[in-house]
Amino acid sequence: MGRKQVEYEFMGPPGALMIMISLPAVCYALQVFCHAEACVSVQSLLALEFHALANVQFFSINALIVFIAWFGLCASLHLLLPGVSARGVKLANGKSLEYKLNGMMVLMVSVALSLWLGFAGYVNLSWAFDNLIQLLTAAIVFSSIMSCCLYLLSFRKGVLLSSGGQSGNPIYDFFIGRELNPRTGMFDWKAFCELVPGLVGWVILDIAFAHKQFVSLGYITNSMVLVCFFHFWYVLDALWFEKAILTTMDITTDGFGFMLAFGDLAWVPFVYSLQAKYLVDYPVELSPLLVGVILSLNILGYTIFRGSNNQKNEFRTNPLSPKVSHLKTMQTKRGTKLIVSGWWGIARHINYFGDWLLGLSWCLPCGFEHLVPYFYAVYFAILLVHRDRRDDHACREKYGKDWERYCSLVPYRLVPWVY
């Protein structure tokens, strides 16, 4: 019997290598080419001054120490603070893992400490803004070393491997992740990194940027307040419903390699906080009308995002609940049902559309002078289209002709009546 053909994602090993090189480069570019003296605009896009790189300090021991201390603090709070216990889905070996969930408490303690220490003058939170590139380097170095350790330790006997991380190509497997759920005792490294240091770190960076603006201007602009509030609410929502992550592909299917380690620890906090960082150098005061429009867009996005996700989770856990029992469904040959009405009758990934509207509302407070604050909206649109294609491929294999019938009943993928 011949060896089973490997199904690669991300264009296989060459694509994985390209992503591992290009994503850190994008992180640096967003910081280096948008600062107080100049920022990439439509007019200057073709006239970047690359010689400015010679004056940038990319690494410092202090920043590395601070990042390691932050990771250690998050781990300590996760271990010491109380939490709830939850079981994940059944894995390929027939077992389900137990998880300690207390991300909300870690967030609240971290935010309270930051606000108190920073605005009371005990800690200079603005240091994070002044040393942001060095902190970014520390995050990249830390996540890369972690990825190497995870890859080497995945060759231990008896380790449950992810289905996608067993290609035999070291570059691809290092990127995608070999071991499914690396653990030290009950401490689950993947779930912890997904939920705590990056997400909470994103909020703490926002607070540091608001502190820097306060020090520079003597007040905080309404645009900064909006951005910081939107980001905080998004993370708060994610950690309030953190149990839901246990059923996502990140936890159930993907291995823990460079893709998730770098994404959790470097990409999320340093790219997602981009709007707050931009507003330090380019403060914007919004009119009451614009504040109302942006708030309305955010509320619309959140209503779609949270409403659709809650509907899906309720149907999965309790299909007889009055909240979802009225929904029309389609029976599949696998014995499961697919929702074809309610939120999920509008589009097959209506939650992605709501999520994107939220991201757009984060960008709008920055005005329209520069392109950089809108990087997230563009990147996230590309990411969501890729996720949709990835999910569609998996569902076609899972449901066969039933999926084709489902697509005829719910024809739109992401954007109702558009795509």
Short mmCIF file of C-alpha atoms in Angstrom, two decimals:
data_model
loop_
_atom_site.label_atom_id
_atom_site.label_comp_id
_atom_site.label_asym_id
_atom_site.label_seq_id
_atom_site.Cartn_x
_atom_site.Cartn_y
_atom_site.Cartn_z
CA MET A 1 0.00 0.00 0.00
CA GLY A 2 1.44 3.38 -1.00
CA ARG A 3 1.95 6.21 1.39
CA LYS A 4 -1.05 8.53 1.78
CA GLN A 5 -0.61 11.72 -0.20
CA VAL A 6 0.01 14.75 2.01
CA GLU A 7 -2.55 17.55 1.75
CA TYR A 8 -0.73 20.83 2.34
CA GLU A 9 -2.22 24.16 3.30
CA PHE A 10 -0.69 27.60 2.73
CA MET A 11 0.93 26.40 -0.53
CA GLY A 12 2.97 23.77 1.30
CA PRO A 13 6.55 24.15 2.59
CA PRO A 14 7.45 27.11 0.30
CA GLY A 15 4.35 28.97 1.46
CA ALA A 16 5.04 28.16 5.11
CA LEU A 17 8.61 29.43 4.80
CA MET A 18 7.43 32.58 3.05
CA ILE A 19 4.87 33.26 5.81
CA MET A 20 7.46 32.75 8.56
CA ILE A 21 9.69 35.35 6.91
CA SER A 22 7.08 37.82 5.70
CA LEU A 23 4.84 38.13 8.77
CA PRO A 24 7.60 39.36 11.12
CA ALA A 25 8.69 41.70 8.31
CA VAL A 26 5.15 43.09 8.11
CA CYS A 27 5.11 43.64 11.88
CA TYR A 28 8.34 45.63 11.66
CA ALA A 29 7.19 47.59 8.60
CA LEU A 30 4.01 48.72 10.35
CA GLN A 31 6.13 50.15 13.17
CA VAL A 32 9.13 51.47 11.26
CA PHE A 33 7.29 53.20 8.42
CA CYS A 34 4.65 54.90 10.55
CA HIS A 35 5.93 57.16 13.31
CA ALA A 36 5.67 60.77 14.46
CA GLU A 37 7.86 62.13 11.65
CA ALA A 38 6.25 60.28 8.75
CA CYS A 39 3.66 57.64 7.96
CA VAL A 40 2.91 55.73 4.79
CA SER A 41 0.23 57.52 2.79
CA VAL A 42 -1.11 57.22 -0.71
CA GLN A 43 1.27 59.99 -1.81
CA SER A 44 4.38 58.56 -0.18
CA LEU A 45 3.78 54.86 -0.77
CA LEU A 46 6.39 54.71 -3.55
CA ALA A 47 8.88 56.97 -1.77
CA LEU A 48 9.73 55.14 1.44
CA GLU A 49 13.01 56.14 3.04
CA PHE A 50 14.60 52.77 3.75
CA HIS A 51 17.80 54.40 5.00
CA ALA A 52 15.82 55.25 8.15
CA LEU A 53 16.20 51.60 9.16
CA ALA A 54 19.83 52.30 10.09
CA ASN A 55 18.65 54.49 12.97
CA VAL A 56 16.22 51.94 14.42
CA GLN A 57 17.16 49.93 17.50
CA PHE A 58 15.58 46.55 16.97
CA PHE A 59 16.75 44.69 20.08
CA SER A 60 17.47 45.35 23.73
CA ILE A 61 18.03 43.06 26.67
CA ASN A 62 15.68 45.16 28.79
CA ALA A 63 12.81 44.61 26.35
CA LEU A 64 13.47 40.87 26.29
CA ILE A 65 13.46 40.76 30.09
CA VAL A 66 10.21 42.75 30.22
CA PHE A 67 8.53 40.41 27.72
CA ILE A 68 9.67 37.27 29.57
CA ALA A 69 8.49 38.84 32.84
CA TRP A 70 5.11 39.60 31.25
CA PHE A 71 4.73 36.02 30.03
CA GLY A 72 5.75 34.75 33.48
CA LEU A 73 3.26 37.06 35.18
CA CYS A 74 0.45 35.84 32.92
CA ALA A 75 1.35 32.20 33.61
CA SER A 76 1.51 32.86 37.36
CA LEU A 77 -1.86 34.60 37.40
CA HIS A 78 -3.36 31.78 35.34
CA LEU A 79 -2.04 29.18 37.77
CA LEU A 80 -2.76 31.04 41.03
CA LEU A 81 -6.09 32.73 40.38
CA PRO A 82 -9.27 30.64 40.68
CA GLY A 83 -11.04 29.48 37.54
CA VAL A 84 -13.64 27.11 36.19
CA SER A 85 -12.92 23.65 34.83
CA ALA A 86 -14.17 22.64 31.40
CA ARG A 87 -13.70 19.63 29.15
CA GLY A 88 -12.76 19.91 25.52
CA VAL A 89 -14.14 17.84 22.66
CA LYS A 90 -13.23 14.19 22.18
CA LEU A 91 -9.90 13.92 20.35
CA ALA A 92 -8.63 11.33 17.86
CA ASN A 93 -7.40 9.10 20.71
CA GLY A 94 -10.90 9.01 22.20
CA LYS A 95 -9.98 11.22 25.16
CA SER A 96 -11.07 14.73 26.09
CA LEU A 97 -8.80 17.12 27.98
CA GLU A 98 -9.67 19.19 31.01
CA TYR A 99 -8.94 22.93 30.91
CA LYS A 100 -8.71 25.61 33.57
CA LEU A 101 -10.41 28.78 32.33
CA ASN A 102 -9.79 32.07 34.13
CA GLY A 103 -8.79 34.47 31.36
CA MET A 104 -11.40 37.01 32.47
CA MET A 105 -9.89 37.20 35.94
CA VAL A 106 -6.35 37.52 34.54
CA LEU A 107 -7.58 40.35 32.29
CA MET A 108 -9.24 42.26 35.12
CA VAL A 109 -6.28 41.92 37.48
CA SER A 110 -3.82 42.94 34.74
CA VAL A 111 -5.86 45.97 33.66
CA ALA A 112 -6.42 47.11 37.24
CA LEU A 113 -2.70 46.83 38.03
CA SER A 114 -1.72 48.66 34.84
CA LEU A 115 -4.12 51.54 35.40
CA TRP A 116 -3.15 51.92 39.04
CA LEU A 117 0.62 51.59 38.60
CA GLY A 118 0.70 53.64 35.40
CA PHE A 119 -1.59 56.59 36.05
CA ALA A 120 -0.56 56.81 39.73
CA GLY A 121 3.02 57.28 38.57
CA TYR A 122 4.57 54.11 39.98
CA VAL A 123 5.40 52.64 36.55
CA ASN A 124 6.18 54.50 33.33
CA LEU A 125 3.71 52.85 30.97
CA SER A 126 4.90 55.09 28.15
CA TRP A 127 8.11 53.06 28.11
CA ALA A 128 6.23 50.41 26.12
CA PHE A 129 5.51 52.94 23.36
CA ASP A 130 9.08 54.25 23.34
CA ASN A 131 10.50 50.71 23.13
CA LEU A 132 7.80 49.09 21.02
CA ILE A 133 10.09 47.76 18.28
CA GLN A 134 12.41 46.17 20.83
CA LEU A 135 9.40 44.58 22.55
CA LEU A 136 8.22 43.28 19.17
CA THR A 137 11.63 41.70 18.58
CA ALA A 138 11.46 40.12 22.04
CA ALA A 139 8.05 38.62 21.18
CA ILE A 140 9.35 37.26 17.86
CA VAL A 141 12.45 35.77 19.50
CA PHE A 142 10.43 34.27 22.35
CA SER A 143 7.78 32.73 20.07
CA SER A 144 10.48 31.37 17.71
CA ILE A 145 12.37 29.70 20.55
CA MET A 146 9.10 28.32 21.90
CA SER A 147 8.29 26.94 18.45
CA CYS A 148 11.66 25.18 18.27
CA CYS A 149 11.12 23.61 21.69
CA LEU A 150 7.61 22.53 20.75
CA TYR A 151 8.84 20.94 17.53
CA LEU A 152 11.67 19.01 19.21
CA LEU A 153 9.49 17.85 22.11
CA SER A 154 6.82 16.62 19.70
CA PHE A 155 9.03 13.61 18.89
CA ARG A 156 8.48 12.14 22.36
CA LYS A 157 6.84 8.73 22.48
CA GLY A 158 3.08 8.63 22.98
CA VAL A 159 2.46 12.22 21.88
CA LEU A 160 -0.85 12.91 20.12
CA LEU A 161 -0.01 14.64 16.86
CA SER A 162 -2.20 16.94 14.79
CA SER A 163 -3.41 15.53 11.50
CA GLY A 164 -1.83 18.38 9.54
CA GLY A 165 1.53 18.36 11.30
CA GLN A 166 2.71 14.93 10.16
CA SER A 167 3.74 15.72 6.59
CA GLY A 168 7.34 14.67 7.17
CA ASN A 169 8.59 18.02 5.88
CA PRO A 170 10.35 19.73 8.80
CA ILE A 171 9.70 23.28 7.56
CA TYR A 172 5.98 22.74 7.11
CA ASP A 173 5.55 20.71 10.31
CA PHE A 174 7.51 23.32 12.31
CA PHE A 175 5.18 26.01 10.98
CA ILE A 176 1.85 24.21 11.30
CA GLY A 177 2.69 22.40 14.56
CA ARG A 178 3.17 18.68 15.19
CA GLU A 179 1.87 18.10 18.71
CA LEU A 180 -1.84 18.78 19.13
CA ASN A 181 -2.03 19.75 22.80
CA PRO A 182 1.40 20.17 24.44
CA ARG A 183 1.05 20.19 28.21
CA THR A 184 3.07 20.43 31.39
CA GLY A 185 0.87 18.65 33.88
CA MET A 186 -2.51 20.38 33.61
CA PHE A 187 -0.98 23.51 32.06
CA ASP A 188 -2.04 23.54 28.40
CA TRP A 189 0.46 25.68 26.48
CA LYS A 190 -1.67 26.17 23.39
CA ALA A 191 -4.90 27.16 25.16
CA PHE A 192 -2.97 29.46 27.51
CA CYS A 193 -1.17 31.28 24.69
CA GLU A 194 -4.40 31.58 22.71
CA LEU A 195 -6.31 33.14 25.59
CA VAL A 196 -3.99 35.06 27.91
CA PRO A 197 -0.61 36.69 27.12
CA GLY A 198 -1.44 37.94 23.63
CA LEU A 199 -5.04 39.04 24.14
CA VAL A 200 -4.42 40.62 27.54
CA GLY A 201 -1.11 42.02 26.27
CA TRP A 202 -3.02 43.75 23.46
CA VAL A 203 -5.17 45.58 26.03
CA ILE A 204 -2.14 46.50 28.15
CA LEU A 205 -0.38 47.97 25.12
CA ASP A 206 -3.51 50.03 24.40
CA ILE A 207 -3.40 51.37 27.97
CA ALA A 208 0.30 52.20 27.55
CA PHE A 209 -0.45 54.10 24.32
CA ALA A 210 -3.30 56.02 25.99
CA HIS A 211 -0.90 56.87 28.82
CA LYS A 212 1.67 58.14 26.30
CA GLN A 213 -0.96 60.35 24.65
CA PHE A 214 -2.02 61.67 28.07
CA VAL A 215 1.60 62.52 28.92
CA SER A 216 2.14 64.19 25.54
CA LEU A 217 -1.15 66.15 25.27
CA GLY A 218 -2.35 66.43 28.83
CA TYR A 219 -5.58 64.68 27.88
CA ILE A 220 -6.85 61.62 25.97
CA THR A 221 -8.69 62.19 22.68
CA ASN A 222 -12.16 60.78 22.09
CA SER A 223 -10.76 58.72 19.20
CA MET A 224 -8.27 57.04 21.56
CA VAL A 225 -11.06 56.39 24.06
CA LEU A 226 -13.16 54.76 21.34
CA VAL A 227 -10.34 52.55 20.05
CA CYS A 228 -9.26 51.43 23.52
CA PHE A 229 -12.85 50.74 24.54
CA PHE A 230 -13.59 48.78 21.36
CA HIS A 231 -10.45 46.66 21.79
CA PHE A 232 -11.11 46.08 25.50
CA TRP A 233 -14.72 45.06 24.81
CA TYR A 234 -13.61 42.62 22.10
CA VAL A 235 -11.09 40.93 24.42
CA LEU A 236 -13.59 41.00 27.30
CA ASP A 237 -16.14 39.28 25.09
CA ALA A 238 -13.62 36.65 23.96
CA LEU A 239 -12.67 35.81 27.55
CA TRP A 240 -16.26 35.91 28.82
CA PHE A 241 -17.04 33.20 26.28
CA GLU A 242 -13.60 31.58 26.49
CA LYS A 243 -15.09 28.10 26.81
CA ALA A 244 -16.16 28.41 23.18
CA ILE A 245 -12.51 28.28 22.07
CA LEU A 246 -12.38 24.62 23.09
CA THR A 247 -14.46 23.72 20.03
CA THR A 248 -12.45 25.81 17.51
CA MET A 249 -10.02 24.40 14.95
CA ASP A 250 -7.10 26.05 16.77
CA ILE A 251 -7.66 23.77 19.76
CA THR A 252 -9.23 20.65 18.23
CA THR A 253 -7.34 20.34 14.93
CA ASP A 254 -4.27 22.54 14.53
CA GLY A 255 -0.97 21.63 16.11
CA PHE A 256 0.93 24.12 18.26
CA GLY A 257 3.78 25.39 16.11
CA PHE A 258 5.14 28.66 14.79
CA MET A 259 1.84 29.63 13.18
CA LEU A 260 -0.05 29.82 16.46
CA ALA A 261 2.86 30.72 18.75
CA PHE A 262 3.89 33.73 16.65
CA GLY A 263 0.27 34.68 16.01
CA ASP A 264 -0.68 34.57 19.69
CA LEU A 265 2.38 36.26 21.18
CA ALA A 266 3.59 38.67 18.49
CA TRP A 267 1.02 39.28 15.77
CA VAL A 268 -2.08 39.80 17.95
CA PRO A 269 -0.75 42.28 20.52
CA PHE A 270 1.52 44.29 18.20
CA VAL A 271 -0.64 44.40 15.06
CA TYR A 272 -4.09 44.56 16.63
CA SER A 273 -3.07 47.54 18.81
CA LEU A 274 -1.94 49.46 15.73
CA GLN A 275 -4.76 52.04 15.80
CA ALA A 276 -4.05 53.07 19.40
CA LYS A 277 -0.34 53.36 18.61
CA TYR A 278 -1.10 55.49 15.54
CA LEU A 279 -3.26 57.90 17.57
CA VAL A 280 -0.31 58.73 19.81
CA ASP A 281 1.59 60.21 16.87
CA TYR A 282 -1.48 61.46 14.98
CA PRO A 283 -4.19 62.38 17.51
CA VAL A 284 -7.69 62.80 16.09
CA GLU A 285 -10.62 64.59 17.71
CA LEU A 286 -13.88 63.28 16.28
CA SER A 287 -17.12 65.22 15.89
CA PRO A 288 -20.15 63.97 17.86
CA LEU A 289 -21.71 62.86 14.56
CA LEU A 290 -18.69 60.71 13.63
CA VAL A 291 -18.57 59.24 17.13
CA GLY A 292 -22.21 58.24 16.74
CA VAL A 293 -21.68 56.70 13.29
CA ILE A 294 -18.64 54.69 14.40
CA LEU A 295 -20.38 53.53 17.58
CA SER A 296 -23.39 52.43 15.51
CA LEU A 297 -21.17 50.43 13.16
CA ASN A 298 -19.46 48.75 16.11
CA ILE A 299 -22.81 47.89 17.71
CA LEU A 300 -24.08 46.47 14.41
CA GLY A 301 -20.95 44.35 13.98
CA TYR A 302 -21.11 43.11 17.56
CA THR A 303 -24.83 42.27 17.26
CA ILE A 304 -24.15 40.12 14.19
CA PHE A 305 -20.96 38.58 15.60
CA ARG A 306 -22.22 37.73 19.07
CA GLY A 307 -25.79 36.93 18.04
CA SER A 308 -24.71 34.42 15.40
CA ASN A 309 -22.06 32.79 17.59
CA ASN A 310 -24.47 32.46 20.52
CA GLN A 311 -27.08 30.94 18.23
CA LYS A 312 -24.58 28.40 16.91
CA ASN A 313 -23.27 27.48 20.37
CA GLU A 314 -26.80 27.15 21.77
CA PHE A 315 -27.81 24.85 18.91
CA ARG A 316 -24.71 22.69 19.38
CA THR A 317 -25.15 22.29 23.13
CA ASN A 318 -28.94 22.33 23.52
CA PRO A 319 -30.85 22.06 20.22
CA LEU A 320 -34.17 21.77 22.10
CA SER A 321 -33.72 25.18 23.74
CA PRO A 322 -36.57 27.63 23.00
CA LYS A 323 -33.91 30.04 21.72
CA VAL A 324 -33.08 27.77 18.75
CA SER A 325 -35.79 25.10 18.53
CA HIS A 326 -37.73 27.21 16.01
CA LEU A 327 -34.83 27.33 13.54
CA LYS A 328 -35.14 25.48 10.23
CA THR A 329 -32.51 22.77 9.76
CA MET A 330 -31.28 20.39 7.11
CA GLN A 331 -30.70 16.75 8.03
CA THR A 332 -27.42 15.23 6.80
CA LYS A 333 -26.49 11.60 6.16
CA ARG A 334 -23.99 11.86 9.02
CA GLY A 335 -26.95 12.21 11.39
CA THR A 336 -26.26 15.85 12.22
CA LYS A 337 -28.28 18.92 11.30
CA LEU A 338 -27.23 22.17 9.65
CA ILE A 339 -29.04 25.44 10.40
CA VAL A 340 -30.60 27.07 7.33
CA SER A 341 -32.52 29.94 8.96
CA GLY A 342 -31.93 32.64 11.57
CA TRP A 343 -28.46 34.20 11.45
CA TRP A 344 -27.09 31.14 9.67
CA GLY A 345 -29.68 31.31 6.92
CA ILE A 346 -28.34 34.74 5.89
CA ALA A 347 -24.78 33.61 5.14
CA ARG A 348 -22.69 30.51 5.85
CA HIS A 349 -20.20 32.56 7.89
CA ILE A 350 -22.29 35.51 8.94
CA ASN A 351 -20.22 35.70 12.16
CA TYR A 352 -17.13 36.50 10.08
CA PHE A 353 -18.95 39.44 8.50
CA GLY A 354 -19.86 40.82 11.93
CA ASP A 355 -16.28 40.34 13.06
CA TRP A 356 -15.01 42.32 10.07
CA LEU A 357 -17.42 45.20 10.75
CA LEU A 358 -16.04 45.35 14.28
CA GLY A 359 -12.50 45.58 12.89
CA LEU A 360 -13.49 48.36 10.50
CA SER A 361 -14.98 50.35 13.38
CA TRP A 362 -11.58 50.17 15.13
CA CYS A 363 -9.90 51.78 12.12
CA LEU A 364 -12.33 54.63 11.41
CA PRO A 365 -11.47 56.72 14.53
CA CYS A 366 -8.01 57.23 13.00
CA GLY A 367 -9.38 59.34 10.16
CA PHE A 368 -8.36 59.03 6.52
CA GLU A 369 -4.98 60.74 6.33
CA HIS A 370 -2.92 57.53 6.26
CA LEU A 371 -3.27 53.93 5.11
CA VAL A 372 -1.53 52.17 8.00
CA PRO A 373 -4.43 52.25 10.52
CA TYR A 374 -6.56 50.40 7.96
CA PHE A 375 -4.10 47.54 7.61
CA TYR A 376 -6.15 45.45 10.04
CA ALA A 377 -9.37 45.78 8.02
CA VAL A 378 -7.61 44.74 4.80
CA TYR A 379 -5.62 41.91 6.41
CA PHE A 380 -8.65 40.61 8.30
CA ALA A 381 -10.78 40.54 5.15
CA ILE A 382 -8.12 38.39 3.44
CA LEU A 383 -7.86 36.14 6.50
CA LEU A 384 -11.62 35.64 6.73
CA VAL A 385 -11.90 34.77 3.03
CA HIS A 386 -9.11 32.19 3.56
CA ARG A 387 -10.86 30.80 6.63
CA ASP A 388 -14.09 30.53 4.69
CA ARG A 389 -12.35 28.60 1.88
CA ARG A 390 -10.59 26.38 4.42
CA ASP A 391 -13.85 25.62 6.25
CA ASP A 392 -15.67 25.03 2.97
CA HIS A 393 -13.06 22.45 1.91
CA ALA A 394 -13.30 20.66 5.26
CA CYS A 395 -17.11 20.62 5.16
CA ARG A 396 -17.22 19.29 1.60
CA GLU A 397 -15.09 16.35 2.71
CA LYS A 398 -17.16 15.89 5.86
CA TYR A 399 -20.69 16.16 4.41
CA GLY A 400 -20.22 15.30 0.72
CA LYS A 401 -23.31 15.98 -1.41
CA ASP A 402 -25.19 17.22 1.65
CA TRP A 403 -22.86 20.22 1.69
CA GLU A 404 -23.74 21.06 -1.90
CA ARG A 405 -27.41 20.95 -0.99
CA TYR A 406 -26.74 23.15 2.04
CA CYS A 407 -24.90 25.69 -0.12
CA SER A 408 -27.91 25.89 -2.44
CA LEU A 409 -30.12 26.70 0.56
CA VAL A 410 -27.63 29.25 2.01
CA PRO A 411 -25.89 30.62 -1.10
CA TYR A 412 -23.91 33.50 0.43
CA ARG A 413 -20.56 32.82 2.08
CA LEU A 414 -19.71 35.95 4.11
CA VAL A 415 -21.47 39.13 3.03
CA PRO A 416 -25.25 38.82 2.57
CA TRP A 417 -26.39 39.42 -1.02
CA VAL A 418 -22.80 40.24 -2.06
CA TYR A 419 -20.44 37.27 -1.47
#
